[in-house]
Coordinates of C-alpha atoms in Angstrom, one line a residue:
M264 CA 0.0 0.0 0.0
I265 CA 1.4 3.4 -1.1
K266 CA 0.0 6.7 -0.1
R267 CA 1.3 10.2 -0.5
Q268 CA 1.7 12.3 2.6
F269 CA 2.5 16.0 3.1
G270 CA 3.8 17.6 6.3
S271 CA 2.0 20.7 7.7
A272 CA 2.4 23.7 5.4
S273 CA 3.2 25.8 8.4
T274 CA 6.6 24.1 8.6
F275 CA 7.6 25.6 5.3
G276 CA 8.7 29.1 4.6
C277 CA 6.4 31.5 2.9
Y278 CA 7.6 30.5 -0.6
D279 CA 7.7 26.7 0.2
S280 CA 4.3 26.8 1.8
A281 CA 2.7 28.2 -1.4
I282 CA 4.4 25.5 -3.4
A283 CA 3.3 22.8 -0.9
K284 CA -0.2 24.1 -1.2
C285 CA -0.1 23.8 -5.0
L286 CA 1.3 20.3 -4.9
G287 CA -1.2 19.3 -2.2
V288 CA -4.1 20.4 -4.5
M289 CA -2.6 18.9 -7.7
F290 CA -2.1 15.5 -6.2
R291 CA -5.0 15.3 -3.9
D292 CA -6.6 11.9 -3.6
Y293 CA -3.6 10.2 -5.3
S294 CA -3.0 6.8 -3.8
V295 CA -2.1 3.2 -4.8
E296 CA -3.7 0.4 -2.8
G297 CA -3.6 -3.2 -3.8
G298 CA -2.3 -2.2 -7.2
I299 CA -5.3 0.1 -8.0
M300 CA -4.7 3.8 -8.5
S301 CA -7.4 6.3 -7.7
L302 CA -8.3 9.1 -10.2
L303 CA -6.2 12.2 -10.2
S304 CA -8.1 15.1 -8.7
I305 CA -7.2 18.8 -9.5
A306 CA -9.0 22.0 -8.5
P307 CA -7.9 24.6 -11.1
D308 CA -9.3 27.5 -9.2
V309 CA -7.2 26.7 -6.1
V310 CA -4.1 26.1 -8.3
S311 CA -4.7 29.5 -9.9
A312 CA -5.1 31.1 -6.4
A313 CA -1.9 29.5 -5.2
S314 CA 0.0 30.6 -8.3
G315 CA -1.2 34.2 -7.6
N316 CA 0.2 33.9 -4.0
L317 CA 3.5 32.8 -5.5
A318 CA 3.5 35.7 -7.9
N319 CA 3.0 38.1 -4.9
V320 CA 6.0 36.4 -3.2
G321 CA 8.1 36.9 -6.3
S322 CA 7.2 40.6 -6.4
A323 CA 8.2 41.0 -2.8
L324 CA 11.5 39.2 -3.4
R325 CA 12.3 41.4 -6.4
S326 CA 11.5 44.6 -4.4
A327 CA 13.8 43.5 -1.6
T328 CA 16.6 42.7 -4.0
A329 CA 16.2 46.1 -5.8
A330 CA 16.2 47.9 -2.5
A331 CA 19.5 46.2 -1.5
A332 CA 21.2 46.7 -4.9
G333 CA 22.6 50.2 -4.1
Q334 CA 23.9 49.1 -0.7
T335 CA 25.6 45.9 -1.9
T336 CA 27.1 47.0 -5.2
A337 CA 28.1 50.6 -4.6
I338 CA 30.1 50.5 -1.4
A339 CA 32.3 53.5 -0.5
A340 CA 35.9 52.7 0.4
P341 CA 36.6 53.4 4.1
A342 CA 40.0 54.9 3.2
A343 CA 42.2 55.8 0.2
D344 CA 44.8 53.0 0.8
E345 CA 45.2 49.9 -1.4
V346 CA 43.7 47.4 1.2
S347 CA 40.5 49.5 1.5
A348 CA 40.2 49.6 -2.3
A349 CA 40.7 45.9 -2.6
V350 CA 38.1 45.1 0.2
T351 CA 35.6 47.5 -1.4
A352 CA 36.1 45.9 -4.9
L353 CA 35.7 42.4 -3.3
F354 CA 32.4 43.3 -1.6
G355 CA 31.2 45.1 -4.7
M356 CA 31.9 42.1 -6.9
R357 CA 30.1 39.8 -4.5
G358 CA 27.2 42.2 -4.5
Q359 CA 27.0 42.1 -8.3
E360 CA 27.1 38.3 -8.3
F361 CA 24.2 38.3 -5.8
Q362 CA 22.2 40.6 -8.0
A363 CA 22.9 38.4 -11.1
L364 CA 21.9 35.3 -9.1
S365 CA 18.7 37.0 -7.8
A366 CA 17.8 37.9 -11.4
K367 CA 18.1 34.3 -12.5
A368 CA 16.1 33.2 -9.5
A369 CA 13.4 35.7 -10.3
A370 CA 13.3 34.5 -13.9
F371 CA 12.9 30.9 -12.7
H372 CA 10.2 31.9 -10.3
D373 CA 8.2 33.7 -13.0
E374 CA 8.5 30.7 -15.3
F375 CA 7.3 28.4 -12.5
V376 CA 4.3 30.7 -11.9
N377 CA 3.5 30.7 -15.6
L378 CA 3.7 26.9 -15.8
L379 CA 1.2 26.7 -12.9
N380 CA -1.2 29.1 -14.5
G381 CA -0.8 27.3 -17.9
G382 CA -1.3 23.9 -16.3
A383 CA -4.6 25.0 -14.6
A384 CA -5.9 26.5 -17.8
Q385 CA -4.9 23.4 -19.9
Y386 CA -6.6 21.2 -17.3
V387 CA -9.9 23.1 -17.6
S388 CA -9.7 23.1 -21.4
A389 CA -8.9 19.4 -21.5
E390 CA -11.8 18.7 -19.1
V391 CA -14.3 20.6 -21.3
A392 CA -12.8 19.1 -24.5
N393 CA -13.2 15.6 -23.1
A394 CA -16.8 16.3 -22.2
R395 CA -17.5 17.7 -25.6
Q396 CA -15.9 14.6 -27.2
T397 CA -18.0 12.3 -25.0
V398 CA -21.1 14.2 -26.1
M399 CA -20.2 14.2 -29.7
N400 CA -19.6 10.5 -29.6
A401 CA -23.2 10.2 -28.6
V402 CA -24.5 12.4 -31.4
N403 CA -22.3 11.1 -34.1
T404 CA -24.9 8.7 -35.3
T405 CA -28.6 9.3 -36.2
G406 CA -31.8 7.3 -36.2
A407 CA -34.0 5.7 -33.5
G408 CA -31.7 2.6 -33.2
A409 CA -28.7 4.8 -32.7
A410 CA -30.6 6.9 -30.2
A411 CA -31.3 3.8 -28.2
A412 CA -27.7 2.6 -28.5
S413 CA -26.3 6.0 -27.5
P414 CA -28.1 7.3 -24.4
A415 CA -27.8 10.9 -23.4
Q416 CA -24.5 12.0 -21.9
T417 CA -24.2 14.8 -19.3
F418 CA -21.2 16.7 -18.0
S419 CA -21.5 19.2 -15.2
Q420 CA -18.6 21.1 -13.5
N421 CA -18.3 24.2 -11.4
F422 CA -15.5 26.7 -12.1
G423 CA -15.7 29.2 -9.3
P424 CA -19.1 31.0 -9.7
L425 CA -19.6 29.5 -13.1
Q426 CA -21.4 26.2 -13.6
V427 CA -20.9 24.6 -17.0
V428 CA -23.3 21.9 -18.1
I429 CA -23.0 20.0 -21.4
S430 CA -25.5 17.3 -22.4
G431 CA -26.5 15.5 -25.6
G432 CA -27.8 12.5 -27.3
A433 CA -28.4 11.3 -30.8
G434 CA -30.5 14.3 -31.7
G435 CA -28.2 17.1 -30.7
V436 CA -26.2 18.7 -28.0
A437 CA -26.8 21.5 -25.4
E438 CA -24.5 23.6 -23.4
S439 CA -25.2 26.1 -20.7
V440 CA -23.1 28.4 -18.6
I441 CA -24.8 29.7 -15.4
L442 CA -23.4 32.5 -13.3
N443 CA -24.2 32.1 -9.6
G444 CA -24.1 34.8 -7.0
P445 CA -24.5 34.8 -3.2
L446 CA -28.3 35.2 -3.6
G447 CA -28.7 32.6 -6.3
Q448 CA -28.5 32.6 -10.1
V449 CA -27.5 35.9 -11.7
G450 CA -27.7 35.0 -15.4
S451 CA -27.1 32.3 -17.9
L452 CA -26.1 31.6 -21.5
S453 CA -27.5 28.5 -23.2
L454 CA -26.5 27.0 -26.5
S455 CA -28.2 24.1 -28.4
G456 CA -26.9 22.5 -31.6
I457 CA -27.8 20.0 -34.2
P458 CA -24.8 18.1 -35.6
F459 CA -23.9 18.0 -39.2
A460 CA -21.1 16.6 -41.4
A461 CA -19.2 18.9 -43.7
P462 CA -19.2 18.1 -47.4
G463 CA -16.5 15.7 -48.4
G464 CA -15.9 14.5 -44.9
S465 CA -13.8 17.6 -44.1
G466 CA -15.1 17.9 -40.6
I467 CA -18.1 17.9 -38.3
G468 CA -20.0 20.8 -36.8
L469 CA -23.1 22.0 -35.0
A470 CA -25.8 24.4 -36.2
V471 CA -26.2 26.5 -33.0
N472 CA -29.0 28.5 -31.4
G473 CA -28.2 30.6 -28.4
T474 CA -30.1 32.5 -25.7
G475 CA -28.9 34.5 -22.8
S476 CA -30.8 36.0 -19.9
V477 CA -30.1 37.9 -16.7
N478 CA -32.3 37.8 -13.6
T479 CA -33.9 41.1 -12.5
P480 CA -36.4 41.9 -9.7
L481 CA -39.1 41.9 -12.5
G482 CA -38.1 38.5 -13.8
P483 CA -35.6 37.1 -16.3
L484 CA -34.5 39.6 -19.0
T485 CA -33.4 38.1 -22.4
W486 CA -30.2 39.9 -23.5
L487 CA -29.3 37.6 -26.4
S488 CA -31.1 35.6 -29.0
A489 CA -28.6 34.4 -31.6
T490 CA -27.8 31.8 -34.2
G491 CA -24.4 30.5 -35.4
S492 CA -22.3 27.4 -36.0
E493 CA -19.2 25.7 -34.8
Y494 CA -17.1 23.2 -36.6
A495 CA -13.8 21.2 -36.3
G496 CA -11.8 19.3 -38.8
P497 CA -8.2 18.3 -39.8
S498 CA -7.5 21.9 -40.9
G499 CA -8.7 23.6 -37.8
F500 CA -11.8 24.8 -36.0
G501 CA -14.1 27.8 -36.0
A502 CA -17.2 29.2 -34.3
T503 CA -19.6 32.0 -34.9
L504 CA -22.6 33.4 -32.9
G505 CA -24.6 36.5 -33.6
G506 CA -28.0 38.0 -33.0
L507 CA -30.1 40.9 -31.8
T508 CA -29.8 42.2 -28.2
P509 CA -31.4 45.2 -26.3
V510 CA -28.4 47.3 -27.5
G511 CA -28.4 46.2 -31.1
Y512 CA -26.7 43.5 -33.1
Q513 CA -24.0 41.6 -31.3
A514 CA -21.7 38.9 -32.7
I515 CA -18.6 37.0 -32.0
S516 CA -16.4 34.6 -34.0
V517 CA -13.2 32.7 -33.5
T518 CA -11.0 30.5 -35.8
G519 CA -8.0 28.3 -35.0
N520 CA -5.6 25.8 -36.4
A521 CA -5.3 22.0 -36.1
L522 CA -3.1 22.4 -33.0
G523 CA -5.9 24.0 -31.1
Q524 CA -4.3 27.5 -31.3
I525 CA -6.6 30.5 -31.9
T526 CA -5.5 32.4 -35.0
G527 CA -8.2 34.9 -35.4
G528 CA -11.6 36.3 -34.3
S529 CA -13.9 39.2 -34.1
F530 CA -16.4 40.9 -31.8
T531 CA -19.2 43.1 -33.1
T532 CA -21.0 45.6 -30.9
F533 CA -22.6 49.1 -31.1
G534 CA -22.1 49.1 -34.9
L535 CA -18.3 48.3 -34.7
Q536 CA -16.5 45.1 -35.5
F537 CA -13.3 44.6 -33.7
F538 CA -11.2 41.9 -35.3
F539 CA -7.7 40.3 -35.1
Q540 CA -6.0 37.9 -37.5
G541 CA -2.5 36.7 -36.4
T542 CA -0.7 39.9 -35.3
Q543 CA -3.1 42.2 -37.1
F544 CA -5.8 44.1 -35.3
G545 CA -8.5 46.4 -36.7
I546 CA -11.9 48.0 -36.4
I547 CA -14.5 47.9 -39.2
P548 CA -17.5 50.3 -38.9
Q549 CA -20.8 48.5 -39.7
F550 CA -22.6 51.7 -40.7
G551 CA -22.1 54.3 -43.5
N552 CA -19.2 54.1 -45.8
L553 CA -16.5 54.7 -43.2
P554 CA -13.1 53.0 -44.0
P555 CA -11.7 50.3 -41.6
L556 CA -8.9 51.1 -39.2
I557 CA -6.0 48.6 -39.4
F558 CA -3.3 48.5 -36.8

């Protein structure tokens, strides 16, 4: 029987206690008993909070190092003799070495914090992607027989105040994001889609309908009623969603490559379309004959 154990975080220094907290979260419920390993359990929000604590520690260390720089690298000689000059040069050299070492430690610290943040984000993305794949497996076939063979699949997960629910069966897929507050549900965004296969087998996609609402003292207020699509194939992926809202037409789109990297996108609001493609960014007015602004 093998189990992981951590000592009390209070026995570590400020820096080590934050790392211990991260590791304690990342490997929580990890054990091997009788040759059977339990599932790995990760709380992305706690990992992100711990990485934020580490970032604060790094800022404090850099501030302390900068404050000590002048006193450790610019030491005045106590006298004008050769011995005093040699001692001053020695201490100054050691001070410069300390500053160089501190800079390397700060760079390592920043990279470690970035890795923690990236790991938490990748875990959330992988979890949602796995849920989508599970749902798409259920909707990949059609017909009554397929529906009986592929019962509805449901995924539900909380990410802080957000609750993400994905469900689907042979007839389609539904996703909803619910924002919860201290007094209950604040608002929600719901998407439903019917699967389709692109011509020539170049990918699969969903024809999407979306609605968004926010709770008010007078009842739910619909702030979005939109249509769009999302697709994925060997060449990449893309998604669009647009519709009328109380403040006019709103739309959003995103495209990406086969590696899962976002390569472009746009957001339309108040008569202006903000877009980016690679390193290019611009604004396209949706009224009159005004020329676009490209940066």
